[in-house]
Each structure stands twice: as C-alpha cells, then as structure tokens.
XYZ file of N, CA, C and O in Angstrom:
616
model
N 137.512 101.464 26.604
C 137.022 101.606 27.949
C 135.610 101.025 28.106
O 135.257 100.621 29.168
N 134.820 100.999 27.046
C 133.482 100.452 27.160
C 133.513 98.973 27.515
O 132.711 98.503 28.287
N 134.458 98.223 26.969
C 134.550 96.786 27.259
C 134.869 96.564 28.730
O 134.343 95.672 29.359
N 135.727 97.388 29.307
C 136.066 97.256 30.727
C 134.866 97.606 31.586
O 134.574 96.931 32.547
N 134.154 98.665 31.227
C 132.988 99.058 32.010
C 131.939 97.962 32.035
O 131.255 97.768 33.024
N 131.800 97.218 30.952
C 130.844 96.117 30.904
C 131.381 94.913 31.673
O 130.654 94.217 32.354
N 132.680 94.671 31.599
C 133.282 93.493 32.245
C 133.206 93.567 33.759
O 133.053 92.549 34.422
N 133.322 94.758 34.342
C 133.321 94.885 35.799
C 132.021 94.378 36.396
O 132.047 93.501 37.253
N 130.852 94.858 35.957
C 129.620 94.332 36.546
C 129.429 92.842 36.280
O 128.908 92.124 37.120
N 129.866 92.367 35.123
C 129.703 90.953 34.796
C 130.544 90.104 35.742
O 130.079 89.099 36.269
N 131.808 90.507 36.005
C 132.671 89.762 36.916
C 132.082 89.746 38.321
O 132.014 88.706 38.951
N 131.647 90.906 38.799
C 131.075 90.982 40.145
C 129.795 90.161 40.217
O 129.572 89.418 41.160
N 128.940 90.252 39.182
C 127.710 89.477 39.154
C 128.018 87.985 39.117
O 127.430 87.202 39.850
N 128.977 87.585 38.277
C 129.339 86.167 38.192
C 129.865 85.674 39.526
O 129.529 84.586 39.980
N 130.670 86.463 40.206
C 131.193 86.070 41.510
C 130.048 85.935 42.511
O 129.974 84.976 43.259
N 129.136 86.900 42.512
C 128.017 86.852 43.451
C 127.134 85.634 43.210
O 126.628 85.026 44.146
N 126.959 85.263 41.947
C 126.098 84.121 41.630
C 126.721 82.811 42.095
O 126.027 81.923 42.549
N 128.048 82.678 41.986
C 128.688 81.405 42.269
C 129.342 81.336 43.635
O 129.743 80.257 44.059
N 129.458 82.435 44.357
C 130.151 82.429 45.643
C 129.512 81.466 46.628
O 130.198 80.762 47.352
N 128.192 81.388 46.670
C 127.533 80.484 47.602
C 127.396 79.071 47.078
O 127.162 78.137 47.838
N 127.551 78.878 45.774
C 127.323 77.578 45.174
C 128.555 76.678 45.197
O 128.446 75.487 45.045
N 129.724 77.254 45.390
C 130.964 76.490 45.351
C 131.430 76.246 46.781
O 131.434 77.156 47.596
N 131.824 75.025 47.131
C 132.290 74.772 48.485
C 133.579 75.530 48.769
O 134.315 75.859 47.844
N 133.861 75.816 50.039
C 135.092 76.522 50.377
C 136.310 75.752 49.869
O 136.302 74.528 49.804
N 137.374 76.497 49.542
C 138.574 75.851 49.031
C 139.406 75.226 50.141
O 140.298 74.449 49.874
N 139.147 75.572 51.383
C 139.881 74.971 52.502
C 138.879 74.491 53.538
O 137.822 75.072 53.704
N 139.190 73.429 54.209
C 138.327 72.895 55.254
C 139.148 72.650 56.510
O 139.498 71.533 56.836
N 139.460 73.715 57.206
C 140.239 73.638 58.425
C 139.379 74.085 59.598
O 138.578 74.992 59.470
N 139.565 73.474 60.743
C 138.840 73.881 61.945
C 139.450 75.154 62.508
O 140.654 75.373 62.418
N 138.623 75.992 63.107
C 139.101 77.232 63.689
C 139.981 76.947 64.896
O 139.626 76.156 65.749
N 141.171 77.564 64.955
C 142.014 77.384 66.134
C 141.390 78.079 67.340
O 140.545 78.960 67.189
N 141.821 77.694 68.528
C 141.299 78.299 69.761
C 141.509 79.807 69.715
O 142.559 80.291 69.328
N 140.502 80.560 70.092
C 140.595 82.011 70.136
C 140.353 82.696 68.804
O 140.417 83.905 68.718
N 140.110 81.951 67.730
C 139.874 82.564 66.419
C 138.484 83.185 66.384
O 137.634 82.880 67.202
N 138.275 84.052 65.386
C 136.981 84.708 65.242
C 136.028 83.755 64.543
O 135.846 83.794 63.355
N 135.408 82.864 65.248
C 134.537 81.823 64.649
C 133.227 82.399 64.156
O 132.954 82.559 63.955
N 132.520 82.890 63.872
C 131.279 83.398 63.344
C 131.497 84.723 62.592
O 130.664 85.591 62.702
N 132.599 84.872 61.939
C 132.926 86.131 61.298
C 133.513 85.851 59.912
O 134.341 84.954 59.779
N 133.036 86.565 58.916
C 133.617 86.431 57.582
C 133.507 87.752 56.830
O 132.775 88.655 57.242
N 134.263 87.879 55.765
C 134.291 89.106 54.983
C 134.072 88.759 53.511
O 134.533 87.725 53.034
N 133.328 89.617 52.815
C 133.099 89.456 51.383
C 133.473 90.759 50.682
O 133.437 91.832 51.284
N 133.801 90.640 49.420
C 134.111 91.844 48.663
C 134.174 91.575 47.185
O 134.437 90.453 46.747
N 133.936 92.610 46.429
C 134.043 92.544 44.984
C 134.088 93.946 44.432
O 133.494 94.863 44.992
N 134.831 94.110 43.358
C 134.903 95.425 42.748
C 136.169 95.589 41.941
O 136.700 94.629 41.404
N 136.666 96.831 41.903
C 137.881 97.096 41.141
C 138.649 98.262 41.722
O 138.093 99.117 42.414
N 139.975 98.227 41.454
C 140.885 99.307 41.831
C 141.746 99.622 40.604
O 141.794 98.858 39.648
N 142.443 100.746 40.644
C 143.435 101.058 39.624
C 144.749 100.422 40.033
O 145.154 100.494 41.187
N 145.447 99.793 39.075
C 146.792 99.265 39.315
C 147.622 99.538 38.072
O 147.296 99.056 36.982
N 148.654 100.350 38.224
C 149.507 100.749 37.090
C 148.687 101.320 35.934
O 148.946 101.037 34.766
N 147.677 102.114 36.283
C 146.850 102.759 35.273
C 145.825 101.866 34.598
O 145.192 102.278 33.639
N 145.661 100.648 35.069
C 144.724 99.692 34.478
C 143.765 99.164 35.536
O 144.057 99.195 36.735
N 142.631 98.637 35.077
C 141.663 98.022 35.990
C 142.215 96.734 36.573
O 142.800 95.922 35.853
N 141.985 96.530 37.856
C 142.223 95.252 38.511
C 140.903 94.891 39.184
O 140.441 95.592 40.082
N 140.249 93.837 38.697
C 138.978 93.369 39.257
C 139.247 92.304 40.301
O 140.169 91.512 40.145
N 138.430 92.252 41.340
C 138.594 91.227 42.357
C 137.247 90.813 42.936
O 136.262 91.545 42.863
N 137.230 89.629 43.509
C 136.074 89.124 44.240
C 136.567 88.115 45.252
O 137.486 87.342 44.973
N 136.005 88.133 46.463
C 136.453 87.202 47.493
C 135.388 86.995 48.566
O 134.481 87.811 48.740
N 135.540 85.902 49.279
C 134.855 85.626 50.531
C 135.868 84.846 51.367
O 136.563 83.972 50.850
N 135.999 85.195 52.648
C 136.972 84.509 53.505
C 136.513 84.576 54.951
O 135.899 85.552 55.375
N 136.784 83.511 55.698
C 136.510 83.520 57.124
C 135.723 82.320 57.584
O 135.745 81.256 56.961
N 135.048 82.522 58.702
C 134.287 81.465 59.360
C 132.804 81.792 59.300
O 132.344 82.719 59.959
N 132.058 81.046 58.510
C 130.610 81.184 58.493
C 130.039 80.321 59.614
O 130.696 79.392 60.086
N 128.842 80.591 60.026
C 128.207 79.890 61.140
C 128.286 78.376 60.978
O 127.864 77.832 59.957
N 128.839 77.706 61.974
C 128.934 76.243 62.022
C 129.703 75.651 60.844
O 129.444 74.515 60.452
N 130.629 76.403 60.270
C 131.448 75.896 59.162
C 132.920 76.156 59.461
O 133.262 77.089 60.188
N 133.796 75.334 58.891
C 135.226 75.551 59.087
C 135.727 76.748 58.275
O 135.015 77.284 57.430
N 136.962 77.140 58.531
C 137.595 78.212 57.765
C 137.540 77.886 56.280
O 137.808 76.757 55.873
N 137.190 78.868 55.482
C 137.135 78.655 54.042
C 137.082 79.970 53.303
O 137.075 81.040 53.907
N 137.046 79.876 52.010
C 136.926 81.083 51.215
C 137.331 80.901 49.784
O 137.718 79.806 49.358
N 137.242 81.994 49.059
C 137.577 82.049 47.647
C 138.154 83.426 47.355
O 137.799 84.402 48.023
N 139.025 83.494 46.380
C 139.596 84.765 45.949
C 139.930 84.663 44.475
O 140.504 83.669 44.038
N 139.580 85.677 43.749
C 139.978 85.834 42.351
C 140.335 87.285 42.144
O 139.601 88.174 42.587
N 141.469 87.540 41.489
C 141.667 88.884 40.974
C 142.318 88.808 39.616
O 143.099 87.905 39.329
N 141.919 89.753 38.781
C 142.406 89.809 37.412
C 142.988 91.199 37.178
O 142.280 92.201 37.267
N 144.284 91.226 36.901
C 144.983 92.462 36.575
C 144.993 92.585 35.055
O 145.739 91.885 34.369
N 144.135 93.449 34.531
C 143.986 93.567 33.087
C 145.227 94.162 32.431
O 145.538 93.825 31.290
N 145.947 95.012 33.132
C 147.159 95.607 32.566
C 148.309 94.622 32.515
O 149.114 94.638 31.591
N 148.402 93.749 33.503
C 149.495 92.793 33.557
C 149.122 91.413 33.069
O 149.920 90.489 33.154
N 147.891 91.261 32.570
C 147.400 89.955 32.108
C 147.652 88.866 33.142
O 148.155 87.794 32.839
N 147.308 89.158 34.390
C 147.548 88.234 35.489
C 146.226 87.852 36.137
O 145.397 88.713 36.414
N 146.044 86.549 36.373
C 144.858 86.045 37.060
C 145.311 85.233 38.265
O 145.890 84.169 38.117
N 145.051 85.735 39.460
C 145.351 85.022 40.702
C 144.063 84.399 41.212
O 143.047 85.090 41.336
N 144.107 83.103 41.490
C 142.944 82.382 42.002
C 143.361 81.569 43.225
O 144.285 80.753 43.150
N 142.687 81.786 44.349
C 143.021 81.071 45.581
C 142.741 79.586 45.445
O 141.723 79.185 44.889
N 143.665 78.788 45.942
C 143.474 77.346 46.079
C 143.119 76.997 47.511
O 142.559 75.934 47.769
N 143.452 77.891 48.451
C 143.121 77.676 49.859
C 143.060 79.008 50.591
O 143.636 79.999 50.145
N 142.343 79.017 51.686
C 142.397 80.090 52.668
C 142.851 79.400 53.943
O 142.104 78.632 54.541
N 144.106 79.628 54.329
C 144.715 78.908 55.443
C 144.742 79.692 56.747
O 144.916 79.105 57.814
N 144.602 81.008 56.653
C 144.633 81.844 57.858
C 143.672 83.008 57.672
O 143.476 83.494 56.557
N 143.095 83.444 58.799
C 142.116 84.540 58.773
C 142.166 85.228 60.127
O 142.104 84.563 61.170
N 142.302 86.546 60.139
C 142.347 87.277 61.400
C 141.923 88.721 61.166
O 141.746 89.152 60.032
N 141.796 89.452 62.255
C 141.470 90.863 62.178
C 140.571 91.302 63.306
O 140.088 90.487 64.093
N 140.371 92.593 63.363
C 139.464 93.172 64.344
C 138.977 94.506 63.796
O 139.525 95.018 62.817
N 137.945 95.039 64.430
C 137.399 96.303 63.972
C 136.933 96.216 62.535
O 136.208 95.297 62.161
N 137.407 97.128 61.699
C 136.952 97.191 60.308
C 137.919 96.544 59.321
O 137.750 96.679 58.114
N 138.950 95.820 59.806
C 139.926 95.232 58.886
C 140.064 93.729 59.097
O 139.875 93.224 60.198
N 140.396 93.025 58.006
C 140.616 91.582 58.053
C 141.799 91.248 57.158
O 142.046 91.909 56.141
N 142.520 90.186 57.538
C 143.632 89.658 56.756
C 143.378 88.180 56.535
O 142.974 87.476 57.455
N 143.593 87.717 55.307
C 143.489 86.287 55.029
C 144.596 85.901 54.065
O 145.089 86.725 53.292
N 145.002 84.631 54.142
C 146.114 84.185 53.309
C 145.987 82.706 53.005
O 145.215 81.988 53.647
N 146.768 82.261 52.027
C 146.753 80.865 51.644
C 147.599 80.640 50.411
O 148.536 81.396 50.133
N 147.250 79.606 49.655
C 147.950 79.239 48.431
C 147.076 79.585 47.227
O 145.852 79.512 47.310
N 147.731 79.933 46.120
C 146.996 80.354 44.927
C 147.698 79.871 43.670
O 148.876 79.507 43.688
N 146.944 79.909 42.578
C 147.535 79.722 41.257
C 147.569 81.084 40.576
O 146.719 81.939 40.832
N 148.577 81.272 39.730
C 148.687 82.495 38.945
C 148.758 82.086 37.484
O 149.648 81.321 37.093
N 147.788 82.553 36.729
C 147.658 82.179 35.312
C 147.713 80.664 35.138
O 148.333 80.147 34.203
N 147.090 79.941 36.086
C 146.993 78.489 35.999
C 148.174 77.725 36.579
O 148.136 76.505 36.651
N 149.212 78.417 37.019
C 150.387 77.770 37.611
C 150.234 77.795 39.130
O 150.070 78.862 39.727
N 150.279 76.629 39.764
C 150.044 76.524 41.202
C 151.320 76.784 42.008
O 152.418 76.836 41.461
N 151.117 76.935 43.327
C 152.247 77.004 44.247
C 152.658 78.388 44.692
O 153.790 78.578 45.126
N 151.777 79.359 44.627
C 152.104 80.712 45.055
C 151.380 81.038 46.361
O 150.187 80.792 46.490
N 152.103 81.597 47.323
C 151.484 82.061 48.562
C 150.986 83.492 48.360
O 151.631 84.298 47.687
N 149.830 83.798 48.943
C 149.277 85.150 48.862
C 148.833 85.590 50.257
O 148.621 84.781 51.157
N 148.681 86.889 50.426
C 148.087 87.448 51.641
C 147.303 88.687 51.244
O 147.811 89.533 50.504
N 146.064 88.776 51.718
C 145.216 89.930 51.438
C 144.843 90.631 52.738
O 144.592 89.994 53.756
N 144.803 91.939 52.666
C 144.350 92.788 53.762
C 143.235 93.651 53.197
O 143.410 94.263 52.126
N 142.089 93.700 53.889
C 140.960 94.483 53.407
C 140.382 95.317 54.537
O 140.490 94.958 55.713
N 139.771 96.431 54.172
C 139.093 97.300 55.138
C 137.685 97.603 54.660
O 137.483 97.937 53.493
N 136.740 97.505 55.584
C 135.350 97.880 55.364
C 135.146 99.219 56.054
O 134.947 99.278 57.261
N 135.213 100.295 55.286
C 135.119 101.641 55.858
C 133.805 102.334 55.552
O 133.660 103.513 55.838
N 132.842 101.608 54.980
C 131.544 102.211 54.707
C 130.846 101.545 53.546
O 131.427 100.769 52.803
N 129.555 101.851 53.427
C 128.746 101.327 52.336
C 128.052 102.509 51.673
O 127.387 103.282 52.372
N 128.186 102.691 50.375
C 128.971 101.869 49.467
C 130.463 102.056 49.721
O 130.890 103.016 50.366
N 131.261 101.152 49.166
C 132.687 101.149 49.441
C 133.530 102.011 48.523
O 134.736 102.143 48.726
N 132.916 102.614 47.531
C 133.670 103.396 46.545
C 134.402 104.542 47.236
O 133.802 105.348 47.935
N 135.725 104.558 47.074
C 136.546 105.622 47.629
C 136.907 105.462 49.090
O 137.758 106.194 49.594
N 136.286 104.506 49.810
C 136.574 104.361 51.239
C 137.037 102.959 51.626
O 137.885 102.809 52.504
N 136.490 101.914 51.006
C 136.944 100.554 51.301
C 138.295 100.339 50.626
O 138.599 100.956 49.598
N 139.106 99.446 51.205
C 140.492 99.283 50.781
C 140.803 97.816 50.538
O 140.407 96.956 51.326
N 141.544 97.522 49.467
C 141.938 96.160 49.095
C 143.434 96.135 48.830
O 143.950 96.968 48.080
N 144.121 95.193 49.484
C 145.550 94.977 49.219
C 145.797 93.479 49.160
O 145.336 92.736 50.025
N 146.508 93.023 48.131
C 146.824 91.607 48.011
C 148.263 91.476 47.537
O 148.674 92.148 46.594
N 149.018 90.599 48.214
C 150.428 90.415 47.902
C 150.698 88.987 47.462
O 150.205 88.038 48.069
N 151.498 88.860 46.410
C 152.051 87.577 45.996
C 153.343 87.447 46.795
O 154.309 88.173 46.546
N 153.365 86.569 47.783
C 154.498 86.491 48.693
C 155.754 85.931 48.020
O 156.865 86.200 48.470
N 155.599 85.181 46.942
C 156.763 84.633 46.238
C 157.530 85.721 45.488
O 158.755 85.753 45.502
N 156.803 86.619 44.840
C 157.453 87.670 44.048
C 157.485 89.012 44.780
O 158.099 89.961 44.282
N 156.815 89.086 45.913
C 156.695 90.313 46.707
C 155.969 91.423 45.944
O 156.095 92.587 46.275
N 155.196 91.058 44.925
C 154.388 92.046 44.215
C 153.112 92.290 45.008
O 152.468 91.347 45.467
N 152.754 93.546 45.166
C 151.549 93.921 45.896
C 150.687 94.818 45.027
O 151.195 95.724 44.373
N 149.397 94.533 45.014
C 148.416 95.411 44.391
C 147.564 95.979 45.514
O 147.221 95.264 46.461
N 147.252 97.257 45.440
C 146.481 97.857 46.525
C 145.841 99.154 46.071
O 146.305 99.795 45.140
N 144.768 99.491 46.773
C 144.125 100.756 46.514
C 142.739 100.829 47.116
O 142.167 99.817 47.529
N 142.227 102.060 47.176
C 140.850 102.268 47.588
C 139.951 101.904 46.415
O 140.310 102.110 45.247
N 138.788 101.358 46.706
C 137.881 100.870 45.675
C 137.388 102.008 44.786
O 136.966 103.054 45.279
N 137.465 101.780 43.487
C 136.883 102.680 42.495
C 135.467 102.229 42.156
O 134.688 102.977 41.588
N 135.158 100.985 42.489
C 133.832 100.413 42.298
C 133.710 99.192 43.181
O 134.696 98.508 43.436
N 132.524 98.932 43.697
C 132.296 97.743 44.506
C 132.144 98.037 45.988
O 131.929 99.174 46.400
N 132.304 96.956 46.795
C 132.121 97.080 48.229
C 132.817 95.921 48.946
O 132.922 94.824 48.397
N 133.265 96.176 50.151
C 133.791 95.158 51.055
C 132.913 95.185 52.287
O 132.593 96.257 52.807
N 132.497 94.014 52.742
C 131.553 93.932 53.857
C 132.006 92.871 54.865
O 132.217 91.720 54.492
N 132.144 93.262 56.125
C 132.431 92.319 57.200
C 131.098 91.876 57.782
O 130.243 92.695 58.112
N 130.929 90.554 57.893
C 129.689 89.967 58.401
C 129.969 89.349 59.758
O 130.713 88.389 59.845
N 129.373 89.893 60.800
C 129.598 89.368 62.147
C 128.371 88.676 62.669
O 127.284 88.827 62.158
C-alpha cells in the first residue's frame, strides 16, 4: 500500500505539471450554442474492484481556443491504461460535465470513451464524482473521489 500512496501524488503532480504544456489532443471549433468559455479539470483516485484507479483530465473550451483536452486513467487492479487521443464532444450544465472521444487502451488505438464528472465541492474527496466508460466493451469505472478534486472553470 505504501507504493500506491506514493504513486497517487506523483501521478497527480505529473499531470498538473504537463497539462498546460501539451497541446490539446483535438482541434475542433465549438458548434453553435456550445459552452464556449467553459472547461473542467480533475485528478485523483477512486476505488475500482477493490483497487486504486488513478485519473487526470482536462476537457472543454478554454478562452479563445477550440475544443480540446486530455484524459489518462490507470486501473492498477486491471493493469489497464486508457489515454485519450481526442476530445470530440463536451457538454453539461450546473455542476456536471460530459466529454467523449477516441482513446488508446494499453497502447492499442481505436476505442471510444465517454466520461461524466461532477464538481460537488472543494476539496472533492467524498463528494466529487468520476465515471468513465469504454464504449466498445461497455466497461464502466465510477465512484466518488477518495482523493483529488474536480473543478469546473467558467
């Protein structure tokens, strides 16, 4: 358990350091009526099948930029690493957002994903919510945050 406790802050720190340095994985213009000046960020961990699942993401429309984002999650129990190749859709209102696109799983491309997140308070432990589905296999990971935070930026 000590190795996992050390890995969580390192993953979140690594994501925070590189999130602004890497260009968005998708460069699409916002469709009419979309939430153009709105984006969501998050990082942390949830329990999945009794094991840690770490995640980090940014998705949406930043000021004067097209739709873009990044997503990584690592399921330590299932030895699965999902990494977004694109963020193709983004929507939501109030305290929740949904984003989706194409991803690679353990380095194999061509998987569709969809994530739903809720920002229910700061800090997010026990109140913020993360759900991500692999649409090809219909596998879903979800739960309230055991560590970390999700933040909607308007």
